mmCIF file of C-alpha atoms in Angstrom:
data_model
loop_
_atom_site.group_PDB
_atom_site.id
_atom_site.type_symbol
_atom_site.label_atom_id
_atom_site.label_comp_id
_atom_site.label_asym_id
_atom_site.label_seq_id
_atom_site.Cartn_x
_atom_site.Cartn_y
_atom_site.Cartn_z
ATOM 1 C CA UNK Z 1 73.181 93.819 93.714
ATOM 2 C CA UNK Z 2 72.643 92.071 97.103
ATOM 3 C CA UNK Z 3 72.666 94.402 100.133
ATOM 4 C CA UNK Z 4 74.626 93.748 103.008
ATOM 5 C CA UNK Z 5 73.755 96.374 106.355
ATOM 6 C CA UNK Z 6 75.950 96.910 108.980
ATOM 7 C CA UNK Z 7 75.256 98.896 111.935
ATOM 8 C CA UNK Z 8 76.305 100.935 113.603
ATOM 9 C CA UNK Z 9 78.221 103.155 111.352
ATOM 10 C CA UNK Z 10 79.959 104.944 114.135
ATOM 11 C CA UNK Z 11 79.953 104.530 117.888
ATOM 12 C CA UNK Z 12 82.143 106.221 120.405
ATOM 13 C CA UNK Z 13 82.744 104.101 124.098
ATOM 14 C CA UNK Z 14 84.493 104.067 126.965
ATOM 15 C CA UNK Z 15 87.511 102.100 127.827
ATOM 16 C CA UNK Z 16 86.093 98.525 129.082
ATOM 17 C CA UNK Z 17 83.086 98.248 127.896
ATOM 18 C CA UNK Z 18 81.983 95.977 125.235
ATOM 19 C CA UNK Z 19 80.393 96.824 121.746
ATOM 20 C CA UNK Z 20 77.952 95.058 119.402
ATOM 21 C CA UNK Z 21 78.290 95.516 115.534
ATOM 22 C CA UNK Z 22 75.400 94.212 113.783
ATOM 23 C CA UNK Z 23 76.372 92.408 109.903
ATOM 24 C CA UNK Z 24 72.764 91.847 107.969
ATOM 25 C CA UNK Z 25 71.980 90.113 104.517
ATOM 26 C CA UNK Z 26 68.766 91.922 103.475
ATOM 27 C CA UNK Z 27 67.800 89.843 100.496
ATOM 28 C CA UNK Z 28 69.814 86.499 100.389
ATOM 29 C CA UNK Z 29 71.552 84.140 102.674
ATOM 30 C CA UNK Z 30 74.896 84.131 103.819
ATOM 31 C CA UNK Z 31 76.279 80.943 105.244
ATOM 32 C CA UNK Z 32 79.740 82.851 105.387
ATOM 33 C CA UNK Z 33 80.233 86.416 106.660
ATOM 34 C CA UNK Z 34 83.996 87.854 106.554
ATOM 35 C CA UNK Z 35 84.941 90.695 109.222
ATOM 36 C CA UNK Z 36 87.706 93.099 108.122
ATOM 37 C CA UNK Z 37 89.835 95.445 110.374
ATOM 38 C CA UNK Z 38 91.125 99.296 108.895
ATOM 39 C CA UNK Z 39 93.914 100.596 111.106
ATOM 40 C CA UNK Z 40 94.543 104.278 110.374
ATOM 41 C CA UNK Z 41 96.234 104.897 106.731
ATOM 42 C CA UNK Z 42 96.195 100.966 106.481
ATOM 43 C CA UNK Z 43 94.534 98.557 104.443
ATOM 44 C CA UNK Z 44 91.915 96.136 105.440
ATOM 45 C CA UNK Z 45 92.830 93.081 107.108
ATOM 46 C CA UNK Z 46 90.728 89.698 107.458
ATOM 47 C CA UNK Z 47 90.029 89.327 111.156
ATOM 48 C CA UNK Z 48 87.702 86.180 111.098
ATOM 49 C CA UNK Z 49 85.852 83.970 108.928
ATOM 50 C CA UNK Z 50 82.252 83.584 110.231
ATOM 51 C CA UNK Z 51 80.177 80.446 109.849
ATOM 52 C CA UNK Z 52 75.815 80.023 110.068
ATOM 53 C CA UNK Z 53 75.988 77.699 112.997
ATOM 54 C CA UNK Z 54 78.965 77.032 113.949
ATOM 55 C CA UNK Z 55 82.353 79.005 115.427
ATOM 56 C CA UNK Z 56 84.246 81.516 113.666
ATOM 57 C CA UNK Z 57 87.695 81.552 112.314
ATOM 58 C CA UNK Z 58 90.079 83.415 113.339
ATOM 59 C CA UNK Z 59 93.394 85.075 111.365
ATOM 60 C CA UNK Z 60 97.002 84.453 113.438
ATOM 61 C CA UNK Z 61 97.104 87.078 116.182
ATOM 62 C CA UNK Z 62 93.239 88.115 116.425
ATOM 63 C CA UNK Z 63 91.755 87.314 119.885
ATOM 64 C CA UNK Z 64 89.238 84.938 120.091
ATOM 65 C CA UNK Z 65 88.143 85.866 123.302
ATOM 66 C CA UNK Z 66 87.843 89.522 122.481
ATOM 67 C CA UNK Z 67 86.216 89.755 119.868
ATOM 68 C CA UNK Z 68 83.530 87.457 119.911
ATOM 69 C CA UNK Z 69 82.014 86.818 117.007
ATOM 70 C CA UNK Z 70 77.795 84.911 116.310
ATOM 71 C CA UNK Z 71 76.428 83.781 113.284
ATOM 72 C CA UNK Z 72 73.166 82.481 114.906
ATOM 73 C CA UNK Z 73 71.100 82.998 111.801
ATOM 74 C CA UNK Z 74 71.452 83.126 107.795
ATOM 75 C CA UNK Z 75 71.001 86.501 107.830
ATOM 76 C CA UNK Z 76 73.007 87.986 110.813
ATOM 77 C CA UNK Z 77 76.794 87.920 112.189
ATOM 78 C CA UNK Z 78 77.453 90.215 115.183
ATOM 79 C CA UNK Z 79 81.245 90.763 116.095
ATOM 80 C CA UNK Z 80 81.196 91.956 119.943
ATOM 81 C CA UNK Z 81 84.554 93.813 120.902
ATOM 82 C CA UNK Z 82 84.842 92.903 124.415
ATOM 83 C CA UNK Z 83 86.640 95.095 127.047
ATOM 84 C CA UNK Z 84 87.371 97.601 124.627
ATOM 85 C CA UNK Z 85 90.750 99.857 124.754
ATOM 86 C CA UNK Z 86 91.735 102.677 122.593
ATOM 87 C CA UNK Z 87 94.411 100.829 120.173
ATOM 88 C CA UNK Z 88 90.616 98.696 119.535
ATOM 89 C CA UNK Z 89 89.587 102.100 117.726
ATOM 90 C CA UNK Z 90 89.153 101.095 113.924
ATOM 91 C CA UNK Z 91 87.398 101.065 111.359
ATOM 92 C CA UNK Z 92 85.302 97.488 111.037
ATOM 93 C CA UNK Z 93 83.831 96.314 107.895
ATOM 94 C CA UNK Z 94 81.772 92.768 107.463
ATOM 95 C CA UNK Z 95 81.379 90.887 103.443
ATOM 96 C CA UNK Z 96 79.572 88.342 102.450
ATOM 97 C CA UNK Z 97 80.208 86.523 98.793
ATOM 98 C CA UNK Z 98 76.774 86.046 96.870
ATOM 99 C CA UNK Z 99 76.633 83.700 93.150
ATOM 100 C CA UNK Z 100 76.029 86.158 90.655
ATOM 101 C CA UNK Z 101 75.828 85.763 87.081
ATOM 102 C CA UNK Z 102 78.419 82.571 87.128
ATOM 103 C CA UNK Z 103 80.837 83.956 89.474
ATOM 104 C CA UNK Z 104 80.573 84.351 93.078
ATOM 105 C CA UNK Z 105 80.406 88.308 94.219
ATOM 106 C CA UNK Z 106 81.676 89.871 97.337
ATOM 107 C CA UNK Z 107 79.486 92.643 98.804
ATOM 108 C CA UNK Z 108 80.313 95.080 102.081
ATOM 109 C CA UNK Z 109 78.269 96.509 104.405
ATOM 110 C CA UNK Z 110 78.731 100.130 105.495
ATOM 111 C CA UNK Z 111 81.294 99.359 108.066
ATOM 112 C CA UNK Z 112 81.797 100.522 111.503
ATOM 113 C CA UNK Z 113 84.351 103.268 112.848
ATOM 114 C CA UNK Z 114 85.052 102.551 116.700
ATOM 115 C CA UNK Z 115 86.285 105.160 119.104
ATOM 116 C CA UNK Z 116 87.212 103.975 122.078
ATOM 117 C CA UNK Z 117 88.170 106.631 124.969
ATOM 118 C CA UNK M 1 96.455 81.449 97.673
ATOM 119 C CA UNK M 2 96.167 84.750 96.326
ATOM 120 C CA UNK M 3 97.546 87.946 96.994
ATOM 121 C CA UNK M 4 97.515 91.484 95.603
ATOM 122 C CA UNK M 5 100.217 93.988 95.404
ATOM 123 C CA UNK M 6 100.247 98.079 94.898
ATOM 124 C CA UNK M 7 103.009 98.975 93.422
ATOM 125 C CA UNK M 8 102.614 102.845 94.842
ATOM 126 C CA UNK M 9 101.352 103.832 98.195
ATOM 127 C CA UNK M 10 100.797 107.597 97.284
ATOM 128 C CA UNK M 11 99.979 108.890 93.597
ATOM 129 C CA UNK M 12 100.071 113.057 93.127
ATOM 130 C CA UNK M 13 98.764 113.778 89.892
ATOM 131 C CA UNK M 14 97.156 117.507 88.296
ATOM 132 C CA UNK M 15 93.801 118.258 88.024
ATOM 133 C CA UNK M 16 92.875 117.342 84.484
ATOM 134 C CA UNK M 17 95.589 115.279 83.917
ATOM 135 C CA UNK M 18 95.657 111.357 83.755
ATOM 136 C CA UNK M 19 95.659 108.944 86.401
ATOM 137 C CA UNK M 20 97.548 105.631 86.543
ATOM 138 C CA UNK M 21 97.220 103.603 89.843
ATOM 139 C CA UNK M 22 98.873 99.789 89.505
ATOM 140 C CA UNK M 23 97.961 96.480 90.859
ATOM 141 C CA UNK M 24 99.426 93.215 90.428
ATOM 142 C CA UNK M 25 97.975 89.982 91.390
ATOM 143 C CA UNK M 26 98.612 86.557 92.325
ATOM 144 C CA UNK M 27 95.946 83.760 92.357
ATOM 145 C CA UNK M 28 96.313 80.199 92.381
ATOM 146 C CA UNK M 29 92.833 79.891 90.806
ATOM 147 C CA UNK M 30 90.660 81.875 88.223
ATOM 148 C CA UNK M 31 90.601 85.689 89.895
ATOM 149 C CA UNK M 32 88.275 87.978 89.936
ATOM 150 C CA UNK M 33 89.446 91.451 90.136
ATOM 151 C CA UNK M 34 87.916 95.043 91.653
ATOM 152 C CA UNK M 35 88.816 98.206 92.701
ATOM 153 C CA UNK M 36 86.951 100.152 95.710
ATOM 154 C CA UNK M 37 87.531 103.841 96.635
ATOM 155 C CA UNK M 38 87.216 104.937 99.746
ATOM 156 C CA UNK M 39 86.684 108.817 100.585
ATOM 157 C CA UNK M 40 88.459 109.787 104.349
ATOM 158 C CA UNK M 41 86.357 108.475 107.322
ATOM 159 C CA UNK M 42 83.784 106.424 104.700
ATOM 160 C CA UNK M 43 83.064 103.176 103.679
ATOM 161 C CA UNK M 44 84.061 101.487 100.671
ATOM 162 C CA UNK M 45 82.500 102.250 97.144
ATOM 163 C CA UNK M 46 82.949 99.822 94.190
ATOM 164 C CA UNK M 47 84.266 101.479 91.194
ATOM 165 C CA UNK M 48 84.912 98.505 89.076
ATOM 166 C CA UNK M 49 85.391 94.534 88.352
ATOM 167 C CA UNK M 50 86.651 92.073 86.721
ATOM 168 C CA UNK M 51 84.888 88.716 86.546
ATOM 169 C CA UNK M 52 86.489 86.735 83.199
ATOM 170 C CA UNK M 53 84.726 88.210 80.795
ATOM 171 C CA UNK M 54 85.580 91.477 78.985
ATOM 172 C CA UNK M 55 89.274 92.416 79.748
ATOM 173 C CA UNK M 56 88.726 96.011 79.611
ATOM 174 C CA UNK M 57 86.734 96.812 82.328
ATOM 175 C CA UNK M 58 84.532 100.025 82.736
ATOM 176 C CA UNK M 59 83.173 101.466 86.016
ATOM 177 C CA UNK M 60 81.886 104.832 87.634
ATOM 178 C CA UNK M 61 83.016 108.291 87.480
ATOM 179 C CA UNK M 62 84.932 107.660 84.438
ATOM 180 C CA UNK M 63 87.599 104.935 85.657
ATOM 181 C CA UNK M 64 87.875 101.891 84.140
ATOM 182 C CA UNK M 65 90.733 98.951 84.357
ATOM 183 C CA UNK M 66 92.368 96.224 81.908
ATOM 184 C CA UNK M 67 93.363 92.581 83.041
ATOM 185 C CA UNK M 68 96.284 91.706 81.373
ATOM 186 C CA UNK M 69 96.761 87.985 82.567
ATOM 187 C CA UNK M 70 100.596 87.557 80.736
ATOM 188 C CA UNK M 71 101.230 90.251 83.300
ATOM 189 C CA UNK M 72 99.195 89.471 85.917
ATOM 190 C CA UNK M 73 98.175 93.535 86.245
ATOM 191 C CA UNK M 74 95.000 95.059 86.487
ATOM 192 C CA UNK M 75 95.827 98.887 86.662
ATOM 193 C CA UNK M 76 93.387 101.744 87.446
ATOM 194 C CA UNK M 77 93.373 104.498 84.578
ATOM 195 C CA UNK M 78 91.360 107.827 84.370
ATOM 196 C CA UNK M 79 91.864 110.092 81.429
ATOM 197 C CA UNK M 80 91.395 113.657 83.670
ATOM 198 C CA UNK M 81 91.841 113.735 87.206
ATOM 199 C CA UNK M 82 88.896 115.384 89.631
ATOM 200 C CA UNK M 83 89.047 117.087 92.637
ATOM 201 C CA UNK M 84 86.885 114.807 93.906
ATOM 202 C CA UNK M 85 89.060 111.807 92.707
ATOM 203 C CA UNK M 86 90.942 112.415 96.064
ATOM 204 C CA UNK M 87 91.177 109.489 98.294
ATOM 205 C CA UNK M 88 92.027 105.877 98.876
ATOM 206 C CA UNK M 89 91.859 103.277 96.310
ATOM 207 C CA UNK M 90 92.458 99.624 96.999
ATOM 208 C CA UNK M 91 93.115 96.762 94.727
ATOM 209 C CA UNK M 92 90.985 93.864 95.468
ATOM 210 C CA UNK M 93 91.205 89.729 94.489
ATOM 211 C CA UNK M 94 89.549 87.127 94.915
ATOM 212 C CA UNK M 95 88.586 83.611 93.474
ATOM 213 C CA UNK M 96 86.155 83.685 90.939
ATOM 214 C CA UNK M 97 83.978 81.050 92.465
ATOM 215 C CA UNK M 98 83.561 79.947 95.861
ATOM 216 C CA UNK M 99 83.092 81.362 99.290
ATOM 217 C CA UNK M 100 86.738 82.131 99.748
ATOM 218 C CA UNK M 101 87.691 85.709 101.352
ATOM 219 C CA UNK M 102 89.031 88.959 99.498
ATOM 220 C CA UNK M 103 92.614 89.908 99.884
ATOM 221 C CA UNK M 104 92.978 94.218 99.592
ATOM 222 C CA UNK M 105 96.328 95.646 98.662
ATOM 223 C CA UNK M 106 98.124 97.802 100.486
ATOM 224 C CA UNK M 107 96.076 100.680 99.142
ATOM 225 C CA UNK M 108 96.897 103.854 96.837
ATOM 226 C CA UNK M 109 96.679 107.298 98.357
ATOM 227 C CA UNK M 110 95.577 109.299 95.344
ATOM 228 C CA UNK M 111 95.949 113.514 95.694
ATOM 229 C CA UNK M 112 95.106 115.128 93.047
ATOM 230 C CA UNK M 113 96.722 119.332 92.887
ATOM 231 C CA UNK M 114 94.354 121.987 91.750
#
């Protein structure tokens, strides 16, 4: 199946900085990338849709402004968590749907767990 | 619109005995079902899908699945629980076409008791 790469996998920061999670489709093209958020013993929640070109949508009650999202190429989607605080620690995951066999698939990267201290 | 309910957040089950974790769905358009594990502080690992054809669906480590559209269900089933069966499984749906996102369940905590 396709492969999507996220990195990092895990990255530990302090409070107020900002942090870059790379999203990568290694062997296709993904004009839509999807960003999920894991609180502890939750599920995963949609955060933002995000589009090849053009700005991101965002779920009710995500911050636009902190976490930015860029979809600059076919290939990569970056979500930046800007000014990050400790209730930002998560875990985030990116997906991308590919056409496969009739049927569109969705495939996940890795994900990301964020500590911030 | 589509969403995905499981009907149990926490399943406790023997070691060698069956497991049963349920889902029910809701899709305004032609679904395509999975199920993902994920193992504490890991990622998410497919374990099965659904995508219209078969109805009895068969994935790793021994799981497999049914979609049962009159009931809008696709339920998890193992015959003999692992150790190693342990974790989190979620309930996934989304159209079968498209570039649409997933919806997850709630999740299913699944402990299995030597």
């Amino acid at each position: 199946g396709a492969v999507v790469s996220q990195h990092p996998s895990r990255v530990i920061c302090k409070s107020g900085t900002s942090v870059k999670i790379e999203c990568r489709s290694l062997d296709f093209q993904a004009t839509t990338m999807f960003w999920y958020r894991q609180f502890p013993k939750q599920s995963l929640m949609l955060m933002a849709t995000s589009n090849e070109g053009s700005k991101a949508t965002y779920e009710q009650g995500v911050e636009k402004d902190k976490f930015l999202i860029n979809h600059a190429s076919l290939t990569l989607s970056t979500l930046t968590v800007t000014s990050a605080h400790p209730e930002d620690s998560s875990f985030y995951i990116c997906s991308a749907r590919v056409p496969s066999q009739g049927f569109t698939e969705a495939f996940f990267g890795q994900g990301t767990r964020l500590t911030v201290v | 619109a589509q969403s995905v309910t499981q009907l149990d957040s926490h399943v406790s089950v023997s070691e060698g005995t069956p497991v049963l974790l349920r889902c029910n769905y809701s899709s305004s358009y032609s679904p395509s079902l999975f199920w993902y594990v994920q193992h504490p502080n890991k990622g998410l690992q497919l374990l099965l899908k659904y995508t219209s054809a078969a109805t009895l669906v068969k994935g790793i480590n021994g799981f497999e699945a049914e979609f049962k559209k009159s009931e809008t269900s696709f339920h998890l089933t193992k015959p003999s629980a692992h150790m190693s069966d342990a974790a989190e499984y979620f309930c996934v749906v989304s159209p079968l076409w498209g570039y649409q996102k997933v919806t997850f369940g709630t999740g299913t905590k699944l402990q299995v008791i030597p």
